[in-house]
């Protein structure tokens, strides 16, 4: 005995299940009801059904990335309060989040004092990249160097360097806070040389490039590192007050029009492709 023919709604449900589109399937009834009530046009409905599936796919990608990338938190561009950080040009930060720089294998460096949002923006770029299906990895400079040192001690440096060269976007956070050994600096240099023109790196530092020689314990190597880094690079100077201190009256200092001393790329005598960011 044959059952009653499926309604169009049921056929769409079956098609979405067949195509493995659970996000779209879940949104379907509400959207179709919207059409029936005259509140949603056909084009809007298609956009919303597909949008629901894309949102689910991105959430799954992000979940997977949070497990594998060592990102410390979910920080997104939507959570970033531009009104608090007027030194940043919103459209430039938004344009970076479109990820053309990842396609072009360019780097991004966020420079600025503590609490101004450097890590937040570096992480939000990594999250945007993860949601777009790219492989990302996060570490503070200290963590990355420690993992390279451990690998070297275990005779596994080359595979570790390969693993860290593979992600389309690597975040190197907190350059300048902790001292690093000479061997550690050399290992990091090797990593950055491998990634040069192969994949994008997003770095954050509280120190001007002029001070990187001190951080890495070797002026010549730091200069060679900066040279590779800045060849295709967007430099974002973040000025202003620490967001962490926003509720502490008296800690707020007025944003310096020229930025903290030495944090201007032009103070390096180094040419960059895009100093406007
Ligand atoms: N403009 C902002 N809007 C919303 N949250 C912000 C903003 N700036 C910073 N934060 C939040 O404030 C905290 C400190 O910011 P973040 O960790 O990015 O600072 P940082 O520049 O990396 O500082 P540090 O040099 O000390 O590492 C984080 O929780 C971050 O999400
Ligand atoms: Mg930080």
PDB file of C-alpha atoms and ligand atoms in Angstrom:
ATOM      1  CA  UNK A   1       0.000   0.000   0.000  1.00  0.00           C
ATOM      2  CA  UNK A   2       1.443   3.384  -0.972  1.00  0.00           C
ATOM      3  CA  UNK A   3       1.482   6.195   1.606  1.00  0.00           C
ATOM      4  CA  UNK A   4       0.075   9.652   0.956  1.00  0.00           C
ATOM      5  CA  UNK A   5       2.308  11.736  -1.350  1.00  0.00           C
ATOM      6  CA  UNK A   6       4.803  13.905   0.498  1.00  0.00           C
ATOM      7  CA  UNK A   7       3.964  17.570   0.816  1.00  0.00           C
ATOM      8  CA  UNK A   8       6.400  20.066  -0.696  1.00  0.00           C
ATOM      9  CA  UNK A   9       7.535  20.983   2.820  1.00  0.00           C
ATOM     10  CA  UNK A  10       8.350  17.304   3.522  1.00  0.00           C
ATOM     11  CA  UNK A  11      10.192  16.980   0.217  1.00  0.00           C
ATOM     12  CA  UNK A  12      12.336  20.015   1.058  1.00  0.00           C
ATOM     13  CA  UNK A  13      13.018  18.507   4.485  1.00  0.00           C
ATOM     14  CA  UNK A  14      14.079  15.244   2.882  1.00  0.00           C
ATOM     15  CA  UNK A  15      16.315  17.092   0.392  1.00  0.00           C
ATOM     16  CA  UNK A  16      18.043  19.072   3.140  1.00  0.00           C
ATOM     17  CA  UNK A  17      18.558  15.876   5.145  1.00  0.00           C
ATOM     18  CA  UNK A  18      19.923  14.141   2.040  1.00  0.00           C
ATOM     19  CA  UNK A  19      22.336  17.031   1.444  1.00  0.00           C
ATOM     20  CA  UNK A  20      23.351  16.890   5.125  1.00  0.00           C
ATOM     21  CA  UNK A  21      22.265  20.452   5.858  1.00  0.00           C
ATOM     22  CA  UNK A  22      20.938  20.240   9.442  1.00  0.00           C
ATOM     23  CA  UNK A  23      21.291  23.998  10.057  1.00  0.00           C
ATOM     24  CA  UNK A  24      19.073  24.775   7.082  1.00  0.00           C
ATOM     25  CA  UNK A  25      16.660  21.984   8.062  1.00  0.00           C
ATOM     26  CA  UNK A  26      16.274  23.370  11.562  1.00  0.00           C
ATOM     27  CA  UNK A  27      15.479  26.854  10.271  1.00  0.00           C
ATOM     28  CA  UNK A  28      13.044  25.659   7.595  1.00  0.00           C
ATOM     29  CA  UNK A  29       9.687  25.587   9.404  1.00  0.00           C
ATOM     30  CA  UNK A  30      10.000  29.074  10.810  1.00  0.00           C
ATOM     31  CA  UNK A  31      11.055  30.511   7.463  1.00  0.00           C
ATOM     32  CA  UNK A  32       8.275  28.751   5.551  1.00  0.00           C
ATOM     33  CA  UNK A  33       5.770  29.999   8.116  1.00  0.00           C
ATOM     34  CA  UNK A  34       7.173  33.488   7.534  1.00  0.00           C
ATOM     35  CA  UNK A  35       6.497  33.068   3.801  1.00  0.00           C
ATOM     36  CA  UNK A  36       2.956  31.808   4.475  1.00  0.00           C
ATOM     37  CA  UNK A  37       2.301  34.826   6.681  1.00  0.00           C
ATOM     38  CA  UNK A  38       3.635  37.145   3.978  1.00  0.00           C
ATOM     39  CA  UNK A  39       6.417  38.357   6.268  1.00  0.00           C
ATOM     40  CA  UNK A  40       9.328  36.839   4.295  1.00  0.00           C
ATOM     41  CA  UNK A  41       9.953  37.103   0.557  1.00  0.00           C
ATOM     42  CA  UNK A  42      11.153  34.106  -1.450  1.00  0.00           C
ATOM     43  CA  UNK A  43      14.622  35.615  -1.899  1.00  0.00           C
ATOM     44  CA  UNK A  44      14.867  36.368   1.834  1.00  0.00           C
ATOM     45  CA  UNK A  45      13.832  32.812   2.593  1.00  0.00           C
ATOM     46  CA  UNK A  46      16.571  31.331   0.402  1.00  0.00           C
ATOM     47  CA  UNK A  47      19.118  33.670   1.974  1.00  0.00           C
ATOM     48  CA  UNK A  48      17.994  32.732   5.486  1.00  0.00           C
ATOM     49  CA  UNK A  49      17.964  28.983   4.881  1.00  0.00           C
ATOM     50  CA  UNK A  50      21.473  29.081   3.408  1.00  0.00           C
ATOM     51  CA  UNK A  51      22.619  31.531   6.115  1.00  0.00           C
ATOM     52  CA  UNK A  52      21.447  29.134   8.833  1.00  0.00           C
ATOM     53  CA  UNK A  53      23.507  26.330   7.301  1.00  0.00           C
ATOM     54  CA  UNK A  54      26.593  28.558   6.962  1.00  0.00           C
ATOM     55  CA  UNK A  55      26.245  29.682  10.593  1.00  0.00           C
ATOM     56  CA  UNK A  56      26.120  26.059  11.752  1.00  0.00           C
ATOM     57  CA  UNK A  57      29.111  25.092   9.591  1.00  0.00           C
ATOM     58  CA  UNK A  58      31.131  28.063  10.933  1.00  0.00           C
ATOM     59  CA  UNK A  59      30.227  27.196  14.524  1.00  0.00           C
ATOM     60  CA  UNK A  60      31.429  23.626  13.938  1.00  0.00           C
ATOM     61  CA  UNK A  61      34.655  24.823  12.343  1.00  0.00           C
ATOM     62  CA  UNK A  62      35.234  27.161  15.274  1.00  0.00           C
ATOM     63  CA  UNK A  63      34.567  24.349  17.752  1.00  0.00           C
ATOM     64  CA  UNK A  64      37.121  22.159  15.989  1.00  0.00           C
ATOM     65  CA  UNK A  65      39.621  25.024  15.845  1.00  0.00           C
ATOM     66  CA  UNK A  66      39.190  25.744  19.557  1.00  0.00           C
ATOM     67  CA  UNK A  67      40.198  22.131  20.230  1.00  0.00           C
ATOM     68  CA  UNK A  68      43.208  22.021  17.907  1.00  0.00           C
ATOM     69  CA  UNK A  69      44.542  25.568  17.648  1.00  0.00           C
ATOM     70  CA  UNK A  70      45.209  26.348  21.332  1.00  0.00           C
ATOM     71  CA  UNK A  71      43.326  29.626  20.998  1.00  0.00           C
ATOM     72  CA  UNK A  72      42.916  30.796  24.616  1.00  0.00           C
ATOM     73  CA  UNK A  73      39.445  32.341  24.245  1.00  0.00           C
ATOM     74  CA  UNK A  74      36.762  33.256  21.750  1.00  0.00           C
ATOM     75  CA  UNK A  75      37.321  36.928  20.940  1.00  0.00           C
ATOM     76  CA  UNK A  76      35.572  38.265  17.903  1.00  0.00           C
ATOM     77  CA  UNK A  77      35.430  41.499  15.989  1.00  0.00           C
ATOM     78  CA  UNK A  78      31.773  41.837  17.019  1.00  0.00           C
ATOM     79  CA  UNK A  79      32.881  41.966  20.694  1.00  0.00           C
ATOM     80  CA  UNK A  80      35.434  44.684  20.014  1.00  0.00           C
ATOM     81  CA  UNK A  81      34.405  48.173  21.119  1.00  0.00           C
ATOM     82  CA  UNK A  82      35.930  50.571  18.609  1.00  0.00           C
ATOM     83  CA  UNK A  83      34.596  53.561  20.540  1.00  0.00           C
ATOM     84  CA  UNK A  84      37.001  52.626  23.331  1.00  0.00           C
ATOM     85  CA  UNK A  85      40.010  52.539  20.998  1.00  0.00           C
ATOM     86  CA  UNK A  86      39.693  55.557  18.695  1.00  0.00           C
ATOM     87  CA  UNK A  87      43.299  55.172  17.494  1.00  0.00           C
ATOM     88  CA  UNK A  88      42.119  52.251  15.358  1.00  0.00           C
ATOM     89  CA  UNK A  89      40.540  52.742  11.966  1.00  0.00           C
ATOM     90  CA  UNK A  90      37.513  50.495  12.042  1.00  0.00           C
ATOM     91  CA  UNK A  91      37.361  49.938   8.282  1.00  0.00           C
ATOM     92  CA  UNK A  92      41.015  48.862   8.200  1.00  0.00           C
ATOM     93  CA  UNK A  93      40.498  46.307  10.959  1.00  0.00           C
ATOM     94  CA  UNK A  94      37.313  45.079   9.264  1.00  0.00           C
ATOM     95  CA  UNK A  95      39.153  44.800   5.966  1.00  0.00           C
ATOM     96  CA  UNK A  96      41.842  42.636   7.614  1.00  0.00           C
ATOM     97  CA  UNK A  97      39.031  40.359   8.833  1.00  0.00           C
ATOM     98  CA  UNK A  98      38.104  39.738   5.187  1.00  0.00           C
ATOM     99  CA  UNK A  99      41.349  37.724   5.163  1.00  0.00           C
ATOM    100  CA  UNK A 100      42.877  38.943   1.895  1.00  0.00           C
ATOM    101  CA  UNK A 101      46.167  39.093   3.797  1.00  0.00           C
ATOM    102  CA  UNK A 102      45.942  35.348   4.490  1.00  0.00           C
ATOM    103  CA  UNK A 103      45.374  34.685   0.782  1.00  0.00           C
ATOM    104  CA  UNK A 104      48.405  36.830  -0.038  1.00  0.00           C
ATOM    105  CA  UNK A 105      50.483  35.251   2.761  1.00  0.00           C
ATOM    106  CA  UNK A 106      51.111  38.618   4.372  1.00  0.00           C
ATOM    107  CA  UNK A 107      51.705  39.276   8.057  1.00  0.00           C
ATOM    108  CA  UNK A 108      50.017  41.509  10.607  1.00  0.00           C
ATOM    109  CA  UNK A 109      51.766  43.051  13.608  1.00  0.00           C
ATOM    110  CA  UNK A 110      49.823  44.658  16.459  1.00  0.00           C
ATOM    111  CA  UNK A 111      51.989  47.010  18.511  1.00  0.00           C
ATOM    112  CA  UNK A 112      50.969  48.835  21.658  1.00  0.00           C
ATOM    113  CA  UNK A 113      50.953  49.008  25.446  1.00  0.00           C
ATOM    114  CA  UNK A 114      49.196  46.494  27.750  1.00  0.00           C
ATOM    115  CA  UNK A 115      45.436  45.970  27.592  1.00  0.00           C
ATOM    116  CA  UNK A 116      44.685  47.893  24.402  1.00  0.00           C
ATOM    117  CA  UNK A 117      43.287  44.879  22.538  1.00  0.00           C
ATOM    118  CA  UNK A 118      46.280  43.461  20.636  1.00  0.00           C
ATOM    119  CA  UNK A 119      45.611  39.836  21.601  1.00  0.00           C
ATOM    120  CA  UNK A 120      41.857  40.330  21.167  1.00  0.00           C
ATOM    121  CA  UNK A 121      42.305  41.423  17.555  1.00  0.00           C
ATOM    122  CA  UNK A 122      44.952  38.786  16.801  1.00  0.00           C
ATOM    123  CA  UNK A 123      42.586  36.099  18.131  1.00  0.00           C
ATOM    124  CA  UNK A 124      39.598  37.522  16.256  1.00  0.00           C
ATOM    125  CA  UNK A 125      41.596  37.317  13.008  1.00  0.00           C
ATOM    126  CA  UNK A 126      42.458  33.699  13.818  1.00  0.00           C
ATOM    127  CA  UNK A 127      38.804  32.956  14.541  1.00  0.00           C
ATOM    128  CA  UNK A 128      37.699  34.531  11.261  1.00  0.00           C
ATOM    129  CA  UNK A 129      40.295  32.385   9.479  1.00  0.00           C
ATOM    130  CA  UNK A 130      39.159  29.239  11.331  1.00  0.00           C
ATOM    131  CA  UNK A 131      35.520  29.942  10.434  1.00  0.00           C
ATOM    132  CA  UNK A 132      36.536  30.262   6.804  1.00  0.00           C
ATOM    133  CA  UNK A 133      37.926  26.734   7.006  1.00  0.00           C
ATOM    134  CA  UNK A 134      41.615  27.592   7.306  1.00  0.00           C
ATOM    135  CA  UNK A 135      43.930  25.931   9.771  1.00  0.00           C
ATOM    136  CA  UNK A 136      45.099  28.248  12.536  1.00  0.00           C
ATOM    137  CA  UNK A 137      47.407  27.928  15.518  1.00  0.00           C
ATOM    138  CA  UNK A 138      48.007  30.166  18.527  1.00  0.00           C
ATOM    139  CA  UNK A 139      50.887  30.500  20.985  1.00  0.00           C
ATOM    140  CA  UNK A 140      52.650  33.117  23.008  1.00  0.00           C
ATOM    141  CA  UNK A 141      56.246  33.574  21.883  1.00  0.00           C
ATOM    142  CA  UNK A 142      57.350  31.778  25.066  1.00  0.00           C
ATOM    143  CA  UNK A 143      55.040  28.790  24.449  1.00  0.00           C
ATOM    144  CA  UNK A 144      56.066  28.434  20.820  1.00  0.00           C
ATOM    145  CA  UNK A 145      59.752  28.575  21.674  1.00  0.00           C
ATOM    146  CA  UNK A 146      59.304  26.067  24.504  1.00  0.00           C
ATOM    147  CA  UNK A 147      57.591  23.646  22.133  1.00  0.00           C
ATOM    148  CA  UNK A 148      60.461  24.036  19.648  1.00  0.00           C
ATOM    149  CA  UNK A 149      63.064  23.519  22.391  1.00  0.00           C
ATOM    150  CA  UNK A 150      61.258  20.400  23.638  1.00  0.00           C
ATOM    151  CA  UNK A 151      61.073  19.058  20.097  1.00  0.00           C
ATOM    152  CA  UNK A 152      64.785  19.723  19.573  1.00  0.00           C
ATOM    153  CA  UNK A 153      65.651  17.943  22.829  1.00  0.00           C
ATOM    154  CA  UNK A 154      63.599  14.959  21.651  1.00  0.00           C
ATOM    155  CA  UNK A 155      65.301  14.962  18.235  1.00  0.00           C
ATOM    156  CA  UNK A 156      62.027  16.014  16.580  1.00  0.00           C
ATOM    157  CA  UNK A 157      62.731  19.600  15.605  1.00  0.00           C
ATOM    158  CA  UNK A 158      62.128  19.210  11.866  1.00  0.00           C
ATOM    159  CA  UNK A 159      58.650  17.682  12.210  1.00  0.00           C
ATOM    160  CA  UNK A 160      57.735  20.318  14.800  1.00  0.00           C
ATOM    161  CA  UNK A 161      58.902  23.105  12.485  1.00  0.00           C
ATOM    162  CA  UNK A 162      56.816  21.517   9.714  1.00  0.00           C
ATOM    163  CA  UNK A 163      53.743  21.361  11.984  1.00  0.00           C
ATOM    164  CA  UNK A 164      54.097  25.039  12.862  1.00  0.00           C
ATOM    165  CA  UNK A 165      54.706  26.046   9.249  1.00  0.00           C
ATOM    166  CA  UNK A 166      51.567  24.275   8.037  1.00  0.00           C
ATOM    167  CA  UNK A 167      48.763  26.523   9.479  1.00  0.00           C
ATOM    168  CA  UNK A 168      47.547  29.267   7.127  1.00  0.00           C
ATOM    169  CA  UNK A 169      47.569  31.599  10.100  1.00  0.00           C
ATOM    170  CA  UNK A 170      49.858  31.425  13.124  1.00  0.00           C
ATOM    171  CA  UNK A 171      49.393  33.859  16.014  1.00  0.00           C
ATOM    172  CA  UNK A 172      52.575  34.717  17.924  1.00  0.00           C
ATOM    173  CA  UNK A 173      51.368  36.602  20.970  1.00  0.00           C
ATOM    174  CA  UNK A 174      53.222  38.568  23.647  1.00  0.00           C
ATOM    175  CA  UNK A 175      56.557  39.296  22.049  1.00  0.00           C
ATOM    176  CA  UNK A 176      58.533  41.301  24.555  1.00  0.00           C
ATOM    177  CA  UNK A 177      57.162  40.301  27.954  1.00  0.00           C
ATOM    178  CA  UNK A 178      59.438  37.385  28.800  1.00  0.00           C
ATOM    179  CA  UNK A 179      63.154  36.992  28.152  1.00  0.00           C
ATOM    180  CA  UNK A 180      64.130  34.290  25.678  1.00  0.00           C
ATOM    181  CA  UNK A 181      67.291  32.250  25.407  1.00  0.00           C
ATOM    182  CA  UNK A 182      69.645  32.571  22.466  1.00  0.00           C
ATOM    183  CA  UNK A 183      68.828  29.048  21.323  1.00  0.00           C
ATOM    184  CA  UNK A 184      65.127  29.857  21.665  1.00  0.00           C
ATOM    185  CA  UNK A 185      65.577  32.969  19.531  1.00  0.00           C
ATOM    186  CA  UNK A 186      67.404  30.962  16.857  1.00  0.00           C
ATOM    187  CA  UNK A 187      64.635  28.350  16.788  1.00  0.00           C
ATOM    188  CA  UNK A 188      62.000  31.056  16.403  1.00  0.00           C
ATOM    189  CA  UNK A 189      64.011  32.627  13.591  1.00  0.00           C
ATOM    190  CA  UNK A 190      64.031  29.271  11.795  1.00  0.00           C
ATOM    191  CA  UNK A 191      60.265  29.032  12.147  1.00  0.00           C
ATOM    192  CA  UNK A 192      59.677  32.520  10.795  1.00  0.00           C
ATOM    193  CA  UNK A 193      62.089  31.915   7.904  1.00  0.00           C
ATOM    194  CA  UNK A 194      60.091  28.831   6.960  1.00  0.00           C
ATOM    195  CA  UNK A 195      56.789  30.677   7.126  1.00  0.00           C
ATOM    196  CA  UNK A 196      58.118  33.669   5.174  1.00  0.00           C
ATOM    197  CA  UNK A 197      56.073  34.034   1.948  1.00  0.00           C
ATOM    198  CA  UNK A 198      54.462  30.633   2.637  1.00  0.00           C
ATOM    199  CA  UNK A 199      51.840  31.471   5.262  1.00  0.00           C
ATOM    200  CA  UNK A 200      50.607  34.420   7.328  1.00  0.00           C
ATOM    201  CA  UNK A 201      51.706  35.195  10.851  1.00  0.00           C
ATOM    202  CA  UNK A 202      49.951  37.616  13.188  1.00  0.00           C
ATOM    203  CA  UNK A 203      52.221  38.936  15.935  1.00  0.00           C
ATOM    204  CA  UNK A 204      51.638  41.149  18.945  1.00  0.00           C
ATOM    205  CA  UNK A 205      54.203  43.102  20.920  1.00  0.00           C
ATOM    206  CA  UNK A 206      54.367  45.757  23.581  1.00  0.00           C
ATOM    207  CA  UNK A 207      57.842  46.714  22.342  1.00  0.00           C
ATOM    208  CA  UNK A 208      58.912  48.752  19.339  1.00  0.00           C
ATOM    209  CA  UNK A 209      60.905  46.936  16.647  1.00  0.00           C
ATOM    210  CA  UNK A 210      63.973  48.873  17.786  1.00  0.00           C
ATOM    211  CA  UNK A 211      63.793  46.942  21.048  1.00  0.00           C
ATOM    212  CA  UNK A 212      63.473  43.510  19.459  1.00  0.00           C
ATOM    213  CA  UNK A 213      67.267  43.101  19.367  1.00  0.00           C
ATOM    214  CA  UNK A 214      67.192  43.217  23.151  1.00  0.00           C
ATOM    215  CA  UNK A 215      64.270  40.762  23.357  1.00  0.00           C
ATOM    216  CA  UNK A 216      65.951  38.246  21.039  1.00  0.00           C
ATOM    217  CA  UNK A 217      69.418  38.855  22.490  1.00  0.00           C
ATOM    218  CA  UNK A 218      70.931  39.402  19.040  1.00  0.00           C
ATOM    219  CA  UNK A 219      70.648  42.605  16.990  1.00  0.00           C
ATOM    220  CA  UNK A 220      71.683  40.998  13.698  1.00  0.00           C
ATOM    221  CA  UNK A 221      69.208  38.144  13.953  1.00  0.00           C
ATOM    222  CA  UNK A 222      66.416  40.457  15.109  1.00  0.00           C
ATOM    223  CA  UNK A 223      67.084  42.688  12.088  1.00  0.00           C
ATOM    224  CA  UNK A 224      66.913  39.668   9.744  1.00  0.00           C
ATOM    225  CA  UNK A 225      63.708  38.511  11.435  1.00  0.00           C
ATOM    226  CA  UNK A 226      62.096  41.955  11.168  1.00  0.00           C
ATOM    227  CA  UNK A 227      63.209  42.211   7.534  1.00  0.00           C
ATOM    228  CA  UNK A 228      61.352  38.993   6.615  1.00  0.00           C
ATOM    229  CA  UNK A 229      58.377  39.877   8.772  1.00  0.00           C
ATOM    230  CA  UNK A 230      57.888  43.355   7.363  1.00  0.00           C
ATOM    231  CA  UNK A 231      58.447  42.510   3.706  1.00  0.00           C
ATOM    232  CA  UNK A 232      54.701  41.891   3.297  1.00  0.00           C
ATOM    233  CA  UNK A 233      53.171  43.264   6.443  1.00  0.00           C
ATOM    234  CA  UNK A 234      50.336  45.301   7.895  1.00  0.00           C
ATOM    235  CA  UNK A 235      51.394  47.164  11.022  1.00  0.00           C
ATOM    236  CA  UNK A 236      48.641  48.206  13.398  1.00  0.00           C
ATOM    237  CA  UNK A 237      49.640  50.618  16.126  1.00  0.00           C
ATOM    238  CA  UNK A 238      47.130  50.478  18.951  1.00  0.00           C
ATOM    239  CA  UNK A 239      47.274  53.438  21.270  1.00  0.00           C
ATOM    240  CA  UNK A 240      45.201  54.602  24.161  1.00  0.00           C
ATOM    241  CA  UNK A 241      44.039  53.188  27.438  1.00  0.00           C
ATOM    242  CA  UNK A 242      44.017  49.670  28.784  1.00  0.00           C
ATOM    243  CA  UNK A 243      40.569  48.116  28.482  1.00  0.00           C
ATOM    244  CA  UNK A 244      41.356  46.136  31.623  1.00  0.00           C
ATOM    245  CA  UNK A 245      41.641  49.406  33.553  1.00  0.00           C
ATOM    246  CA  UNK A 246      38.501  51.005  32.139  1.00  0.00           C
ATOM    247  CA  UNK A 247      36.636  50.965  35.439  1.00  0.00           C
ATOM    248  CA  UNK A 248      39.564  52.377  37.425  1.00  0.00           C
ATOM    249  CA  UNK A 249      39.279  56.133  37.492  1.00  0.00           C
ATOM    250  CA  UNK A 250      42.699  57.733  37.557  1.00  0.00           C
ATOM    251  CA  UNK A 251      44.404  55.021  35.494  1.00  0.00           C
ATOM    252  CA  UNK A 252      43.064  56.403  32.255  1.00  0.00           C
ATOM    253  CA  UNK A 253      45.661  58.446  30.466  1.00  0.00           C
ATOM    254  CA  UNK A 254      44.823  60.448  27.418  1.00  0.00           C
ATOM    255  CA  UNK A 255      45.767  58.813  24.127  1.00  0.00           C
ATOM    256  CA  UNK A 256      49.066  60.185  22.926  1.00  0.00           C
ATOM    257  CA  UNK A 257      48.644  61.696  19.470  1.00  0.00           C
ATOM    258  CA  UNK A 258      52.015  60.334  18.328  1.00  0.00           C
ATOM    259  CA  UNK A 259      51.633  56.991  20.089  1.00  0.00           C
ATOM    260  CA  UNK A 260      54.069  55.562  22.604  1.00  0.00           C
ATOM    261  CA  UNK A 261      57.688  56.339  21.891  1.00  0.00           C
ATOM    262  CA  UNK A 262      59.232  54.183  19.229  1.00  0.00           C
ATOM    263  CA  UNK A 263      56.079  52.321  18.227  1.00  0.00           C
ATOM    264  CA  UNK A 264      55.903  53.995  14.847  1.00  0.00           C
ATOM    265  CA  UNK A 265      57.080  51.791  11.981  1.00  0.00           C
ATOM    266  CA  UNK A 266      58.685  54.779  10.318  1.00  0.00           C
ATOM    267  CA  UNK A 267      61.012  55.063  13.311  1.00  0.00           C
ATOM    268  CA  UNK A 268      62.676  51.849  12.121  1.00  0.00           C
ATOM    269  CA  UNK A 269      64.045  52.953   8.856  1.00  0.00           C
ATOM    270  CA  UNK A 270      62.306  49.820   7.525  1.00  0.00           C
ATOM    271  CA  UNK A 271      60.029  49.994   4.508  1.00  0.00           C
ATOM    272  CA  UNK A 272      56.794  48.119   4.736  1.00  0.00           C
ATOM    273  CA  UNK A 273      54.270  47.445   2.021  1.00  0.00           C
ATOM    274  CA  UNK A 274      51.462  48.987   3.990  1.00  0.00           C
ATOM    275  CA  UNK A 275      52.230  51.327   6.803  1.00  0.00           C
ATOM    276  CA  UNK A 276      48.831  52.903   6.724  1.00  0.00           C
ATOM    277  CA  UNK A 277      47.252  50.166   8.802  1.00  0.00           C
TER     278      UNK A 277
HETATM  279  N1  LIG B   1      38.210  47.758  22.473  1.00  0.00           N
HETATM  280  C1  LIG B   1      37.877  46.652  23.158  1.00  0.00           C
HETATM  281  N2  LIG B   1      36.592  46.209  23.172  1.00  0.00           N
HETATM  282  C2  LIG B   1      36.228  45.121  23.900  1.00  0.00           C
HETATM  283  N3  LIG B   1      37.101  44.398  24.641  1.00  0.00           N
HETATM  284  C3  LIG B   1      38.390  44.784  24.662  1.00  0.00           C
HETATM  285  C4  LIG B   1      38.838  45.917  23.930  1.00  0.00           C
HETATM  286  N4  LIG B   1      40.169  46.059  24.143  1.00  0.00           N
HETATM  287  C5  LIG B   1      40.519  45.063  24.948  1.00  0.00           C
HETATM  288  N5  LIG B   1      39.455  44.295  25.296  1.00  0.00           N
HETATM  289  C6  LIG B   1      39.443  43.184  26.242  1.00  0.00           C
HETATM  290  O1  LIG B   1      40.304  43.567  27.309  1.00  0.00           O
HETATM  291  C7  LIG B   1      41.145  42.503  27.699  1.00  0.00           C
HETATM  292  C8  LIG B   1      42.605  42.891  27.423  1.00  0.00           C
HETATM  293  O2  LIG B   1      42.801  42.996  26.014  1.00  0.00           O
HETATM  294  P1  LIG B   1      43.993  42.224  25.259  1.00  0.00           P
HETATM  295  O3  LIG B   1      44.271  40.952  25.995  1.00  0.00           O
HETATM  296  O4  LIG B   1      43.659  42.120  23.839  1.00  0.00           O
HETATM  297  O5  LIG B   1      45.150  43.260  25.514  1.00  0.00           O
HETATM  298  P2  LIG B   1      46.626  43.264  24.942  1.00  0.00           P
HETATM  299  O6  LIG B   1      46.812  44.492  24.134  1.00  0.00           O
HETATM  300  O7  LIG B   1      46.916  41.964  24.305  1.00  0.00           O
HETATM  301  O8  LIG B   1      47.456  43.433  26.309  1.00  0.00           O
HETATM  302  P3  LIG B   1      48.837  42.743  26.769  1.00  0.00           P
HETATM  303  O9  LIG B   1      49.933  43.507  26.069  1.00  0.00           O
HETATM  304  O10 LIG B   1      48.858  42.985  28.243  1.00  0.00           O
HETATM  305  O11 LIG B   1      48.804  41.296  26.401  1.00  0.00           O
HETATM  306  C9  LIG B   1      40.679  41.292  26.904  1.00  0.00           C
HETATM  307  O12 LIG B   1      39.719  40.607  27.699  1.00  0.00           O
HETATM  308  C10 LIG B   1      40.022  41.905  25.677  1.00  0.00           C
HETATM  309  O13 LIG B   1      39.012  41.064  25.153  1.00  0.00           O
HETATM  310 MG1  LIG B   2      47.982  40.323  24.909  1.00  0.00          MG
END
